[in-house]
Coordinates of C-alpha atoms in Angstrom, one line a residue:
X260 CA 138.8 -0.1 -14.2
X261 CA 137.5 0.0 -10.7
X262 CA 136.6 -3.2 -9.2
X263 CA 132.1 -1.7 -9.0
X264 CA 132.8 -0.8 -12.7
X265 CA 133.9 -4.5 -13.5
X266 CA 130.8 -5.6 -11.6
X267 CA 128.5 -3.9 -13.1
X268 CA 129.8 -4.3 -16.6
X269 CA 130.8 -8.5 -15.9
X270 CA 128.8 -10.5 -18.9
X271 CA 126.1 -13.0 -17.5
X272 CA 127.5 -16.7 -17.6
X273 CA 127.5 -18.6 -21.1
X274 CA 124.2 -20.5 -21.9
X275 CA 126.3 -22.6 -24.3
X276 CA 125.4 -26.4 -23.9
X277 CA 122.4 -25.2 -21.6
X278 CA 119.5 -26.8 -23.0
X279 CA 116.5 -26.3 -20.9
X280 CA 112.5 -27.7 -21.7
X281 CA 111.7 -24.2 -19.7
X282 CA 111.3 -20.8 -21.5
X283 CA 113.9 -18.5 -19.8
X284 CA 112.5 -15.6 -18.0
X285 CA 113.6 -12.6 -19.8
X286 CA 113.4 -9.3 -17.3
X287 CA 114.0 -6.3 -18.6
X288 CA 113.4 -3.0 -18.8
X289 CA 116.2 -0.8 -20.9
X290 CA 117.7 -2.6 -23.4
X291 CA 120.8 -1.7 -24.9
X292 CA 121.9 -1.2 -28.9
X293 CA 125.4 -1.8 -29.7
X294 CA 125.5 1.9 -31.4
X295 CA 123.8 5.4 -31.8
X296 CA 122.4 4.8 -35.3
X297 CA 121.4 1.5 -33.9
X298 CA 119.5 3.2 -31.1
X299 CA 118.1 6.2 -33.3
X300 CA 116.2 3.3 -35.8
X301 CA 114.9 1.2 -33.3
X302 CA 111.3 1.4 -34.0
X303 CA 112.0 0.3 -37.4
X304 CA 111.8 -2.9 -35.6
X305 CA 109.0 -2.0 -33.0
X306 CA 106.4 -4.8 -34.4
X307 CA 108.7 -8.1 -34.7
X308 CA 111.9 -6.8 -32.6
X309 CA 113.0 -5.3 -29.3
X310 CA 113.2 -1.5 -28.2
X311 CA 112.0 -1.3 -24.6
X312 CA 111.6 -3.7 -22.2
X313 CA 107.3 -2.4 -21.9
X314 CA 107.1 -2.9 -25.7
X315 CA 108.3 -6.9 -25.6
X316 CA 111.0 -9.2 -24.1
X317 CA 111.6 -12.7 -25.3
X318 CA 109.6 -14.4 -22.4
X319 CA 106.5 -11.8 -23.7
X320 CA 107.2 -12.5 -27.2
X321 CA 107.2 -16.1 -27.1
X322 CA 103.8 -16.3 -25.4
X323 CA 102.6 -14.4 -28.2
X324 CA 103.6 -16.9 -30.9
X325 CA 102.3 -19.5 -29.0
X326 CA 99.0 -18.1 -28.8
X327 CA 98.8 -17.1 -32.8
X328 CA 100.1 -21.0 -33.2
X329 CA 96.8 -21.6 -31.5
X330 CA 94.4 -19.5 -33.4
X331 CA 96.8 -20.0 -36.6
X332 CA 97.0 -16.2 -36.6
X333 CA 99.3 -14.4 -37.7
X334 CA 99.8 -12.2 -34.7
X335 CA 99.2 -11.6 -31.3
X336 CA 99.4 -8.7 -28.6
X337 CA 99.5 -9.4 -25.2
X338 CA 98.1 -7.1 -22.3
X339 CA 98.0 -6.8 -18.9
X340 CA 94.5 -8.3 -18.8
X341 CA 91.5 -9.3 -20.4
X342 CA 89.7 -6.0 -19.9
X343 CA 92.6 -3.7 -21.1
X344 CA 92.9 -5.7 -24.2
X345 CA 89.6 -5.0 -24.7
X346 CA 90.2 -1.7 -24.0
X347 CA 92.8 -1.3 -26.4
X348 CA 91.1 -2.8 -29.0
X349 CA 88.3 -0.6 -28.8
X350 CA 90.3 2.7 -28.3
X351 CA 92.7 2.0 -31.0
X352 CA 90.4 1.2 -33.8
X353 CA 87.2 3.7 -32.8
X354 CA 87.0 7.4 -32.9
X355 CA 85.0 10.3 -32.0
X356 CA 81.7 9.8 -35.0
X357 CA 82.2 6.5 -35.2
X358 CA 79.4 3.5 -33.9
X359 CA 79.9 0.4 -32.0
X360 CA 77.2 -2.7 -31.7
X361 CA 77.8 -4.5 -27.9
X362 CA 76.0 -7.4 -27.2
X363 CA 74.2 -7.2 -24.2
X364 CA 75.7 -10.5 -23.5
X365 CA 78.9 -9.4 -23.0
X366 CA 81.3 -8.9 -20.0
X367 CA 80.1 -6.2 -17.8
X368 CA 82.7 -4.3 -17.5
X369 CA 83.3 -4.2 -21.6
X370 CA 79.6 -2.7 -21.4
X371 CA 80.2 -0.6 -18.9
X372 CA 83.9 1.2 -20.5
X373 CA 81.5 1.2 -23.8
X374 CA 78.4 3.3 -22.6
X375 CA 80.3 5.5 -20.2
X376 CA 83.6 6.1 -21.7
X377 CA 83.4 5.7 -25.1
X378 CA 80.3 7.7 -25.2
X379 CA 81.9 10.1 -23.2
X380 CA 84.6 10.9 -26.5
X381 CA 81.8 10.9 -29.0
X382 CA 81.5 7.3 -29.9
X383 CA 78.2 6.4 -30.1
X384 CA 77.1 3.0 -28.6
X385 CA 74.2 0.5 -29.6
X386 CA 73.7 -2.5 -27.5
X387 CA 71.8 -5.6 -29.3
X388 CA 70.3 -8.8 -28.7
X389 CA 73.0 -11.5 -28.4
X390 CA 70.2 -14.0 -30.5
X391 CA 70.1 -11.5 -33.4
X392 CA 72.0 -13.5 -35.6
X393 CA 71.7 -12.2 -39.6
X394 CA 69.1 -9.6 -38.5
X395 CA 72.3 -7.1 -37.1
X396 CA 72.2 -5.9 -40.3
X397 CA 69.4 -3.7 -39.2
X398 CA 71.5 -2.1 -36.5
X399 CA 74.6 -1.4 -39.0
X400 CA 75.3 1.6 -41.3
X401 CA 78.4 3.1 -42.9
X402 CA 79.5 4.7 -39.2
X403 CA 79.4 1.3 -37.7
X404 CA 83.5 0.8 -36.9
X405 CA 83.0 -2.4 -34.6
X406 CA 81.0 -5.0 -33.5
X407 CA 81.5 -6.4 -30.0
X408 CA 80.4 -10.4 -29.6
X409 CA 80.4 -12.6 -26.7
X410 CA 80.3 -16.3 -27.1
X411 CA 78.7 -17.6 -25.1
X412 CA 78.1 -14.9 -22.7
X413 CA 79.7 -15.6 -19.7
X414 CA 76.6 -15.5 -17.0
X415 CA 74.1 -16.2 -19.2
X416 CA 75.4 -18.2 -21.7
X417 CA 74.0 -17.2 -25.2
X418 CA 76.0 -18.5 -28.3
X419 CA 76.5 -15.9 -30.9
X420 CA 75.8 -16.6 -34.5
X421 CA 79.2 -15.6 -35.6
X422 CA 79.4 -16.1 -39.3
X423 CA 76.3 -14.2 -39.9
X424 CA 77.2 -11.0 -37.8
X425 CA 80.9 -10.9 -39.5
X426 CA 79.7 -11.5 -42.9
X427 CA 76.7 -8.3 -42.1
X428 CA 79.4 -5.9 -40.2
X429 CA 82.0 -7.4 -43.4
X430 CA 79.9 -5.6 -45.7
X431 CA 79.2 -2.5 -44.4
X432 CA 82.8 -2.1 -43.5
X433 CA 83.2 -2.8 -39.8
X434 CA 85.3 -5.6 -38.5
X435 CA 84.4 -8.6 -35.3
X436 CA 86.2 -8.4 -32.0
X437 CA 85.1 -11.9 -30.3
X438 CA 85.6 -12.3 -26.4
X439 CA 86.7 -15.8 -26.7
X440 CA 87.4 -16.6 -23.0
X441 CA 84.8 -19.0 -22.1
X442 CA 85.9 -21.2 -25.1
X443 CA 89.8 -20.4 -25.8
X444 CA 91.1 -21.6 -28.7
X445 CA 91.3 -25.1 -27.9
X446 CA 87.2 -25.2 -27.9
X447 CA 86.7 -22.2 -30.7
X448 CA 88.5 -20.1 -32.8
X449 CA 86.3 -17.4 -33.6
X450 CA 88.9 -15.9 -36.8
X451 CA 87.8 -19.1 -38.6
X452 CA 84.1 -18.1 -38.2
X453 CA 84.8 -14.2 -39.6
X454 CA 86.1 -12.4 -36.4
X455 CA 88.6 -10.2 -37.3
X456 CA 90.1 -10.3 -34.2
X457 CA 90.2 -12.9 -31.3
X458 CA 90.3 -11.5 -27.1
X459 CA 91.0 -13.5 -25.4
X460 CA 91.5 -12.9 -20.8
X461 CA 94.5 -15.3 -20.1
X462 CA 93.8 -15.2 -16.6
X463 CA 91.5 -17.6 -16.9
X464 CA 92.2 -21.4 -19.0
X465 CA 95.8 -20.3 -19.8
X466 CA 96.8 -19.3 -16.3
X467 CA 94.7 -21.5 -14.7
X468 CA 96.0 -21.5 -11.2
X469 CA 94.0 -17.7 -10.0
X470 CA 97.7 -16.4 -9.9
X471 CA 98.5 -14.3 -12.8
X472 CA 96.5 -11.4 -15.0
X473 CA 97.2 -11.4 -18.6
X474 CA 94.8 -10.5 -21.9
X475 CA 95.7 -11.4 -25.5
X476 CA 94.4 -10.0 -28.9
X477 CA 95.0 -12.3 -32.1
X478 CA 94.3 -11.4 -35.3
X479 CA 95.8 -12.4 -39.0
X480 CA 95.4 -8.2 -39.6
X481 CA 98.6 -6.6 -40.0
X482 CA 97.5 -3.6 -40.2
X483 CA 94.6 -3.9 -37.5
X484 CA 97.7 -5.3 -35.4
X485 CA 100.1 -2.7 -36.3
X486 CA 97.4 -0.2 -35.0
X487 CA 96.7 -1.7 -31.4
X488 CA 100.5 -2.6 -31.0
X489 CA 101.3 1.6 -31.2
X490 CA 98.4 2.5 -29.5
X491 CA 99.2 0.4 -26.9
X492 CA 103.2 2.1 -26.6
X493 CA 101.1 5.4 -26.5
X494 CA 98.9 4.3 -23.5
X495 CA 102.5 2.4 -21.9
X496 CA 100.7 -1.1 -21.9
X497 CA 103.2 -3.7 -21.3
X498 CA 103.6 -7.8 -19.5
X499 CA 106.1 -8.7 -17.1
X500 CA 108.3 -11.5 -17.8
X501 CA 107.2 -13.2 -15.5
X502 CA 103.6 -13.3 -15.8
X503 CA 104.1 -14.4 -19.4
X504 CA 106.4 -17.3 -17.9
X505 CA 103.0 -18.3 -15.6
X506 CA 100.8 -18.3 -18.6
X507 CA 103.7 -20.8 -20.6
X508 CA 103.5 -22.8 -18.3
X509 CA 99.9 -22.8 -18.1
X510 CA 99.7 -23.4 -21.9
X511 CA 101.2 -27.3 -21.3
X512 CA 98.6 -28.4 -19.1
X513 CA 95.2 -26.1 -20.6
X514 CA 94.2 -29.0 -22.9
X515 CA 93.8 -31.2 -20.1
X516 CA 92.5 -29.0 -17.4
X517 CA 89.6 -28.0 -19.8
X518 CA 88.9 -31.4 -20.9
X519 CA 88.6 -32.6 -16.9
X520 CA 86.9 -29.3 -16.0
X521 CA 84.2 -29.5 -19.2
X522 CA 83.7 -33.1 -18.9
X523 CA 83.0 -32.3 -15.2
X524 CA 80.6 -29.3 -15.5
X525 CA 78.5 -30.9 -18.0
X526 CA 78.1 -34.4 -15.8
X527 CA 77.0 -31.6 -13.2
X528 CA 74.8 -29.6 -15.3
X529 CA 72.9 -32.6 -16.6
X530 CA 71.9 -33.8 -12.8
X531 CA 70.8 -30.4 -12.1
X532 CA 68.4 -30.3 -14.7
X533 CA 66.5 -33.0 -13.3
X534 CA 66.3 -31.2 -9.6
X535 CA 63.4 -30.2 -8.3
X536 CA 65.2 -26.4 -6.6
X537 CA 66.4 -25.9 -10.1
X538 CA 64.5 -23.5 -12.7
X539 CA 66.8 -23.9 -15.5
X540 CA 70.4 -24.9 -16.4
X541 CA 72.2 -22.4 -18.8
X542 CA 75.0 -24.4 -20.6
X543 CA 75.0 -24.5 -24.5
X544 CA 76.7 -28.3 -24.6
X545 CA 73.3 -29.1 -23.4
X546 CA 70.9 -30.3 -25.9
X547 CA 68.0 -28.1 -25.1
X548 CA 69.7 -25.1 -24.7
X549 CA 68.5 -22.4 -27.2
X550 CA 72.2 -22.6 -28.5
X551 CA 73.0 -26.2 -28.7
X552 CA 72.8 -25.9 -32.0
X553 CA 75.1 -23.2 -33.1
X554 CA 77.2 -24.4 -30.6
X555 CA 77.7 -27.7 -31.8
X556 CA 78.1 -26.7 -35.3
X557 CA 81.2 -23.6 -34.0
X558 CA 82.8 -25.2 -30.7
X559 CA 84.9 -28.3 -30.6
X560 CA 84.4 -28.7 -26.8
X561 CA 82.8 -27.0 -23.9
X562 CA 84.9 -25.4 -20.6
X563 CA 83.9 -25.9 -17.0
X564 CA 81.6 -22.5 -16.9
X565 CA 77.9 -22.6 -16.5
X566 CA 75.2 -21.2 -14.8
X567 CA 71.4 -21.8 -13.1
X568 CA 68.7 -20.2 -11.8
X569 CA 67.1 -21.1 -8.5
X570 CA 63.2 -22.2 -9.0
X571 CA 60.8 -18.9 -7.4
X572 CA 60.1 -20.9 -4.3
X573 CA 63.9 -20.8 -4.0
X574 CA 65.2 -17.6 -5.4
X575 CA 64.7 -15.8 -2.0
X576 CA 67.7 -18.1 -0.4
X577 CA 70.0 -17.8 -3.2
X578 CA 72.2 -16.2 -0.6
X579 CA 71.8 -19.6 2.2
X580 CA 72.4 -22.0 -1.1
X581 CA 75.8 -20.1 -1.5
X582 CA 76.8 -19.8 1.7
X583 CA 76.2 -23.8 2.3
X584 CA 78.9 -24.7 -0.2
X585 CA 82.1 -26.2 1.2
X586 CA 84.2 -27.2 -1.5
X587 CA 83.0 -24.3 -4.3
X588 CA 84.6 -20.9 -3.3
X589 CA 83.0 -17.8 -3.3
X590 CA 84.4 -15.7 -6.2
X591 CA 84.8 -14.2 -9.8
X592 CA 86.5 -15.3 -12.6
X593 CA 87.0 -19.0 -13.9
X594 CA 89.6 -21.5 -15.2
X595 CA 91.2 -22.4 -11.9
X596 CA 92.4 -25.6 -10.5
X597 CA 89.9 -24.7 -7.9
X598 CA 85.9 -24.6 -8.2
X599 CA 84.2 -21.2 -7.7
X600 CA 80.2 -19.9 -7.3
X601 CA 79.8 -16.3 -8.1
X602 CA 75.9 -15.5 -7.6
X603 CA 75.0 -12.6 -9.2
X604 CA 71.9 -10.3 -11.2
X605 CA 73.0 -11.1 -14.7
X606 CA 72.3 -7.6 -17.1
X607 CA 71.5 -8.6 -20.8
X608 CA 68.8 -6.3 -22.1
X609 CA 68.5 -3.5 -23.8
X610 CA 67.2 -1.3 -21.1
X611 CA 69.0 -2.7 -18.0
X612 CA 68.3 -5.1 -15.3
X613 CA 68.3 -9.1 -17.3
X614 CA 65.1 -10.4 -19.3
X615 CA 66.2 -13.0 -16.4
X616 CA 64.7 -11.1 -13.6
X617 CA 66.0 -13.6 -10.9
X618 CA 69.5 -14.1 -9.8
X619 CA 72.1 -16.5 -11.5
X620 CA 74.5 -18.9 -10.1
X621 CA 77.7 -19.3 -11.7
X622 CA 80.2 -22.0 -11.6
X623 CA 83.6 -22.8 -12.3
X624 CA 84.3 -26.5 -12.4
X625 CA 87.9 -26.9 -11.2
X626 CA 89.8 -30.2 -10.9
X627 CA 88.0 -31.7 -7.7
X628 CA 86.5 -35.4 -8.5
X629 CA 83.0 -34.6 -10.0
X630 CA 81.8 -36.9 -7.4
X631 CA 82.9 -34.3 -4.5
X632 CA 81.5 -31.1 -6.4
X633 CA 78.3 -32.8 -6.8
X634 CA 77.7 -33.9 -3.2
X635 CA 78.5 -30.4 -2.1
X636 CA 76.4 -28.7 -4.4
X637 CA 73.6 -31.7 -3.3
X638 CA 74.5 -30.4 0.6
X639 CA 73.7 -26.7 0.1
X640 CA 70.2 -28.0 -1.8
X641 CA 69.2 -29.3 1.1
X642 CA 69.9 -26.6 3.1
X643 CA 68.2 -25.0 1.1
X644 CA 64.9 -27.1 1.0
X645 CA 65.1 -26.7 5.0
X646 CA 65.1 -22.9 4.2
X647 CA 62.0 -23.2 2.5
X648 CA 60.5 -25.4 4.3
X649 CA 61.2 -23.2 7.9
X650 CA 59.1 -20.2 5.5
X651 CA 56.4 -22.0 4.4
X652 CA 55.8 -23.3 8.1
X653 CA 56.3 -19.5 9.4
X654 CA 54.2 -18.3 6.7
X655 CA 51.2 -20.8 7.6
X656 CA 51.5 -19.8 11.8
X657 CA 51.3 -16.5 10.6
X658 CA 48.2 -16.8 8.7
X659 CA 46.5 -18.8 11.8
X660 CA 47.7 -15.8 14.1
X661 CA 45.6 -13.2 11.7
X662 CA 42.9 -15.3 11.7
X663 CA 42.4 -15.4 15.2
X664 CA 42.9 -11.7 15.3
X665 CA 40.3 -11.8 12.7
X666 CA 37.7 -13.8 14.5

């Protein structure tokens, strides 16, 4: 045997006595049986073994079970990101005929891939009221597959009445898919409250650093897992190694990072209630939000995500408030070490553009001293109020110039 040939076939080093707190990271794409008939029944262990290095590696796997030890589920899938689990979820278990409910709560682009693709191969899509609670049942019938909840919505913060939409879609034969990402598990587990299955985008709280894209779908369904896990081999849906290794590690430090970060936004959200350039503060930990109550009765915590809208004097400089902040980057997505602002016209009717005519602003608390955060965020207010106040004092000279003209 050539001297390449012994190189390529040399055995990695013994991990014997090798004892390490990290998760190996497991790259791989072939994988190799130890004979034909071996090879030719490999999917026989497709859902709890390995085949292909797209369908599952160690590293992937192990982040799975982690997550189902979260949500005490029995299974987990994990995807390249929060949207194409949601994708997946949809398109495995919906088919032409078939009728989906969307909050209008929910992520944009969930909306979006429901009303323009799904329409598009016959599925036909309702959106409904995020505050509907019980009164879905009016929307189901014996076509309705799927409903689609968010909560809370993540711009404009709604909690969902869980129990009473799965026990309503429960009887008419549909099943729950709960975006969980505001929450996670650590704050909610929507399977306890009747979902039938849990997304949830690990980009965000489990990741946590802005450096990694992963999705996850939990459920304690065998068969509703069986069915996403092939569909998702057909469509070639897979995690790398290492992005799974970035989200393990991310798992060890998520219980503190959300504590700091939801501890953080609601000191924040509480002083912005009493400002003067503030309309309203959109955070369900708050005791007059419209959700408080549901979600004090479902949630065990609150994350670092909130939102508010600018008072009308104020609304015009949305874009000057922004701009002002130091600290707070400008950005989507949440869950990072880092605070963000995302401004943005939040879409959560029926017909189109929000109930909330006015543009939101978004934050993501990071891990900055609350102190910091709050006299940046009290900086760009008072740019802000010098915005105004240059508008109104424009606005009068302008007036006393048509007067003249007038006179």
């Amino acid at each position: 045997m050539k001297s390449e040939t012994r190189l390529l076939r040399a055995e990695p080093a013994s991990d014997e006595g090798f004892a390490s707190l990290a998760v190996p990271v497991t790259r791989a794409s072939t994988i190799v049986f130890p004979s034909s008939d071996a090879f030719e029944s490999r999917y026989e262990h497709f859902y709890d073994g390995y085949t292909y290095g797209l369908y599952g590696t160690p590293t992937s796997r192990t982040l799975e079970a982690r997550i189902s030890e979260l949500y005490a589920a029995d299974h987990c899938l994990c995807l390249p990101s929060g949207q194409s689990a949601t994708v997946l979820a949809l398109s495995a278990l919906l088919k032409a005929g078939d009728r989906v409910l969307v909050t209008t709560s929910a992520y944009g682009s969930t909306r979006t891939f429901c009303t323009e693709m799904l329409a598009a191969f016959g599925v036909e899509v309702a959106l409904y009221d995020p505050g509907v609670a019980s009164g879905i049942g009016a929307f189901l019938d014996d076509r309705t597959r799927m409903v689609v909840v968010e909560s809370p919505g993540s711009n404009t913060m709604e909690i969902q009445d869980i129990p009473a939409i799965a026990h309503a879609a429960h009887a008419w034969g549909g099943c729950v898919l709960a975006d969980n990402t505001w929450a996670s598990a650590l704050c909610c587990n929507p399977l306890d409250l009747g979902a039938d299955i849990a997304m949830e985008a690990l980009s965000k709280h489990a990741g946590g650093h802005a450096d990694v894209l992963l999705g996850a779908l939990v459920t304690r369904d065998e068969a509703l897992f069986r069915r996403m896990k092939d569909v998702s081999r057909l469509m070639g849906l897979g995690v790398s190694a290492d992005d799974a290794s970035l989200a393990l590690r991310g798992l060890q430090t998520m219980p503190l990072r959300i504590e700091r970060e939801g501890a953080s936004a609601l000191t924040l959200a509480q002083w912005l209630i009493a400002r003067p350039e503030i309309a309203r503060v959109l955070h369900p930990a708050l005791q007059g939000d419209p959700g408080h109550h549901l979600w004090k009765r479902d949630f065990r915590g609150a994350s670092g995500l909130f939102s508010i809208e600018l008072a009308p004097p104020y609304q015009e400089y949305t874009s000057a408030f922004v701009d002002a902040l130091r600290i707070f980057r400008i950005g989507a997505s949440w869950g990072s070490t880092h605070s963000i602002v995302t401004p943005q016209v939040p879409f959560n009717t029926i017909g189109g553009p929000a109930s909330i005519p006015r543009k939101l602003i978004r934050f993501s608390i990071g891990l900055e001293p609350v102190e910091d955060l709050q006299a940046d965020i009290e900086a760009a207010l008072a740019v802000l109020s010098a915005s105004t106040t240059h508008s109104v004092r424009k606005h009068v000279v302008e007036q006393r110039e048509l007067q003249k003209e007038e006179r």
